[in-house]
Structures are given as structure tokens and as C-alpha cells.
Amino acid sequence: MSSDSGALDDLLREDRRFPPPRDFADRAVMNDPSVYERAASDPEGYWSTWASELDWFEPWHTVLEWTPPHAKWFLGGKLNVSHNCLDRHVQAGRGDRPALLWEGEPGDTRTFTYAELLAEVCAFANGLKSLGVGKGDRVTIYLPMVPEAAVAMLACTRIGAVHSVVFGGFSPDSLADRNNDARAKVLITADGGWRRGSVVALKENADAALEQSPTIEHVVVVERGGALSAQTPVTMVPGRDHWYHELVSAAAPDCPAESMDAEDLLFILYTSGTTGKPKGVVHTTGGYLTQVYATTKAVFDLHDDDVYWCTADVGWVTGHSYIVYGPLANCAQVVMYEGAPDFPDRGRFWQLCEKYGVTIFYTAPTAIRAFMRWGDSWPGQSDLSKLRLLGTVGEPINPEAWMWYHRVIGGERCPIVDTWWQTETGAIMITPLPGLTETKPGTATRPFPGIQVAIKEESGQETSAGYLAITTPWPSMLRTVWGDDERFRSTYWSKWENVYFAGDGAKRDEDGYLWILGRVDDVLNVAGHRIGTMEVESALVDHPSVVEAAVVGKAHEIKGESIAAFVTLKEGIATSDALMAELRDHVGKKIGPIAKPEIVVFTADLPKTRSGKIMRRLLRDIAEGRTVGDTTTLADPAVVRRLQQMHEEKEG
Ligand code: PRX
């Protein structure tokens, strides 16, 4: 953090301001500035107003019970998430409205209306029941971006099963770890998915994971269809493996939505932390749905005629909250795309925006930086005039990328919502409201109404630059870490009393706007994906040639951050480019391709204190090519010079 403060001071001098366009503000869902004050004076009342827009089978009797660090929201209330995302709209006569407008990477398309999606979800929910899945059972979902991913999630919520979606880019080992930690009973996967013209063979990965996933009793396999299924052989184990389409066609069409307690588990989502083992973030039903519903409507200013597209993958929390649950709870028309932004060419996203008439577009800064580099001519070839609101999430957005997004994609007319939140927060926490907030490039601006944050020093003292903290409970907060409440307490609640530690640094400017500075712990953010340095280190030392490894983040023009690994080999093992490639692949195999280090530096020693602690701060300085800070506490100061030389050669 400290080393970035020069750049940050420049950022804070940012004085371009973008008030909401008048016509936008006039019809915005939220355009009364008193909402902030109203929500702050009665947050429970504020959130209850949102909750009461949903269907409840039984009303809650208490809005909030806060016994730090555990919160319960809407106590006594009963509801069902899939009912609220589907039946509620069909019952209101909106069954013919498109829910999912799906496009595969090769250009094949499928559309589901709300009535069709409900029918598919009911049938698959019955299919899951026929495999013995019931309330509280865990189901792993390891799928590409196909409609069945949303169907599977909604089918689980319909019967009260707890889903754990694992990103399709994760390796068999990562999948097995998650199956085992959750003690999942069923795994839902596909023969494969398309990515940049190649097949990602998910069932093959799943089969490898299943060799080490003893709790999985049944596997459901979605046939992706088309050329992919024709060319991707799948081995089905009789009795264990079932084709999705066969289960669905054999199932009864009606499946009543289970009445769930507001605090019943909705899903587990694994995310990287500061140890080698990802943690299962636990979300529950009523509070989560309330906050994703409210934020989708207010932050994305959803109106009936909107076509909404969030480019995330359902494997990440953004896909859960802002492709599936938030938009469907709002009866939105949701575009879903299977593949890469640059396939078959770099104009694909803009062609999709034109084709579907997208009005609201939500993506990550890493994608925006890539588009920017690819040049204005790609978006220039498509008609983007229907776009009226843009959003970003996942990492800090540099003002240059913000301005490009505003100018080239937004045609200088679309407000931009830079939304800060986390897997743990479940829903958007800091964001402009597009009909109310004057934006400035690079800042997520203010907390959403009803949310209270502070910037704190280690001591707990409030300051204008320090750690981002959330000071009061919010409806969609994580309830615990699956199977490890102690880790929940120590990770988020041990820095200050009854205050949530987000793991990010932040600054407040003279307008009171919040600038998020990135992680302050050993968590990297590579292209918007969270990866723990310890996870990569454990994958490296798992290789037979490696004795020790230290991993740090390094600024990257497109990805925001990339991974640099400093590796000490076992005695007698010679360094070579081949070994370097092998180590990168090994990490890819252990975790997934997103975790492969960008550079690997072999070193006989790592900089350590006399007590043996690796000084990552110095490694970060070396990786960034900066002047190395204080080395007086090093056991062997010469090691830094040697490392710098090696790193320079590598970069050379
Ligand atoms: O460092 C922050 C960054 O992403 C982290 C959360 O990652 P994850 O749980 O994977 O969720 C990503 C999608 C919600 C945060 O701790 N982050 C997220 N949004 C922003 C951001 N950093 C700056 N600005 C944002 N808008």
C-alpha cells in the first residue's frame, strides 16, 4: 500500500466530475437524495421495506438479531428464493417475458421465458430429489456458462439444497477439495464448454476429481450439445452418472417450492484467503435475497424495458448475485454468454450488445483495459446506442480506463457505477446511485443506503487513509465460514471489536468519497479473480523439485496484478526454462490456469528475517523493480542484490 501512495495522490487530484444526466435522473429508480439519511436513521426499517417487496410464505417477527459476529436477519420469516425469482413473476402474469437470452460461443442461441425457466427448474428439482437430494444437502455445480447453470442453482434453492458452484476453470484437485470440504452429495457438470474455440472438458476433470471425492454419490452431466458433444467423449459410470436431459424428461413437472427459514443456508462459495486452503463463505436466504434484489434494482436502475448483461461467470459471486439471483428476483431480461470476449474476434461483446439491444452492461476493469488496448475500432463496428448504464466490479478501475469506458462504450451519455463488494458481503456495498451520485473516475463513491463503513487505523482509530471496515451488520453478510466458525471470527472480526475487516485499503477524499486501494493481506487480485499467495506457494512446493517458494503480486497493465514466484530448488536440481514451464503448469494443474505465475525467479535463498520469516515486502519491491526498502533486519542482506540481478535478467 505504502509504495502506491504517489500514484494515489495523483488519483485523488482527479477533478473530472460527472453528474447524473438530467433525463436519466428524472426517471431513475432512486432519485431522492433523502434516501441516505432515511436509511441511516433507521437501517432496519429501510431494509424491511425492500424485503417486503418479495414474497414471504410467513412474515418475519424480528428484523435483526446481532450477537457479534453473528447476525440473523428477518427472523421467523419463511420464503423460497426460486419462488421469488420465478413463480412470483409467472403468477403476476409475466410468464411470457424473456428471462434468459443465452448465446453460446459458436453463436448458437437459447431463450427461456420466465414460465419456461420455471418449468425447467421444477423438472430438474424433481430430478435432484430422485437422486436423494433433500433440504440441507450440498450439491457441487461445475458447469460452463450454459442456461443449466442457472437452472441448477435455482433447482437447489427450490428444494432447499445448498449449492457450491465451482468455477469451470478450476482444476480437478481444486474441485475435489471443495467437494470434500462441503461433503457434497451430488456433482452437476457437463461434457464440456467452449472457450476461445477450444473445448474445456469438464466431465473429464470431474472424473479425475471424483477419484478423490468420496462423498459424491451421484453425478449429473449436461450435454452441451452441437459440435462439442459430438467431439467430446464422455464416460458414464452406471448407477452413479446420469444425463441431465434424461433426468429432466423423466421427472414430474410440478415441484412445490420448499418453505425455507430466512436464515437457512442458501449457498456456499469458496474463495481464497490468506492460508493455502480456500474458505467456504456461507450465505443464507432472506437477507441475501433482500440485498441482491435491492441493489440490482437501485444500482442498475432496472426498468421493464431494460436488457441487462453482466459478463461474469456463475462460478464467482458476481455471477450468483448479478446474473442469477438479483436480476431474476427483479424479473429482468438477462443476457448470458458462454465464451470469451475475443472469439471469434475482439468485437464479440459489442456485437452481442447490438444483437440483444443491451441497455445495462456490467463488467470488470481487467476486461475494460483489454478492450482499450484492442482499440476503439472494435466497439466502433457495433451499434451501442441502446446502452444507458455501465458498471464495473472486481478491482480498482484506473481513471484512464474509466474515461475510455465512458467515452467509447458509453458514448459520453451513460453513467458508470463502480461497485465495491466481496464474496463475503454477498451484494454491492459501496457504489454510486446512477440517478443521484456525481461520479469521479476511479472512486466507488459512497456506501449504498443502509450500509455503514469506516476507514480505520490498526488501532481502530478512524482516519482518512487506512483499512476499510464495515461497522454495522448488513442483510447479505456472510454468516460464517463453512465448518470453521473460528476462521470466520479470526479473519474478519478479530482486528476490531464487532467491526468487519474487509481486507482492503481505502482513502476518503474531500468530498467524502471512498477510493479503494486494493488488498492489504496476502490475497492477490489477478484479472479480478481472487487468489491466495499461500495457495500458489503450496502448489509450487508440492512439485518434487521445489523446497521453498514465495509468491507476490506485481502490477500488470491489463490484469491489474500478476503473479511473481520466487522459487528455491532442491539441491542438485539445475534451473532451466523447461523446469520453469513445468512449474507454471504444475500450479495450473493444482489450482487452475488462472493461478499460473507470470514469472518464476529461481533463487538459492529468499530474503528472510533472522527469525526465518520471508520478507514479502522486499520481494514485492524486487518484482516491481522498485528501490528496495529497509533491509537491516535481513539475515543475509546480500540475497536481495542477487535476487534483483536475477529478476532484471528475467525481465530483460
Ligand atoms: O479487493 C477488493 C476487490 O475485490 C475483492 C473481492 O473479491 P471477490 O470476493 O472475488 O469479489 C469480487 C466481486 C465482488 C475486494 O476485497 N474489489 C471488488 N470490487 C472492487 C474492488 N476493488 C476496487 N473497486 C471495486 N469496485
Tab-separated table of C-alpha atoms in Angstrom, residues 12 96 161 243 391:
chain	number	residue	atom	x	y	z
A	12	LEU	CA	-7.047	11.950	-5.551
A	96	ASP	CA	-44.025	-14.942	-21.321
A	161	ALA	CA	-30.372	-27.917	-1.107
A	243	TRP	CA	-27.570	-37.399	-18.176
A	391	GLY	CA	-20.963	-0.880	-14.329
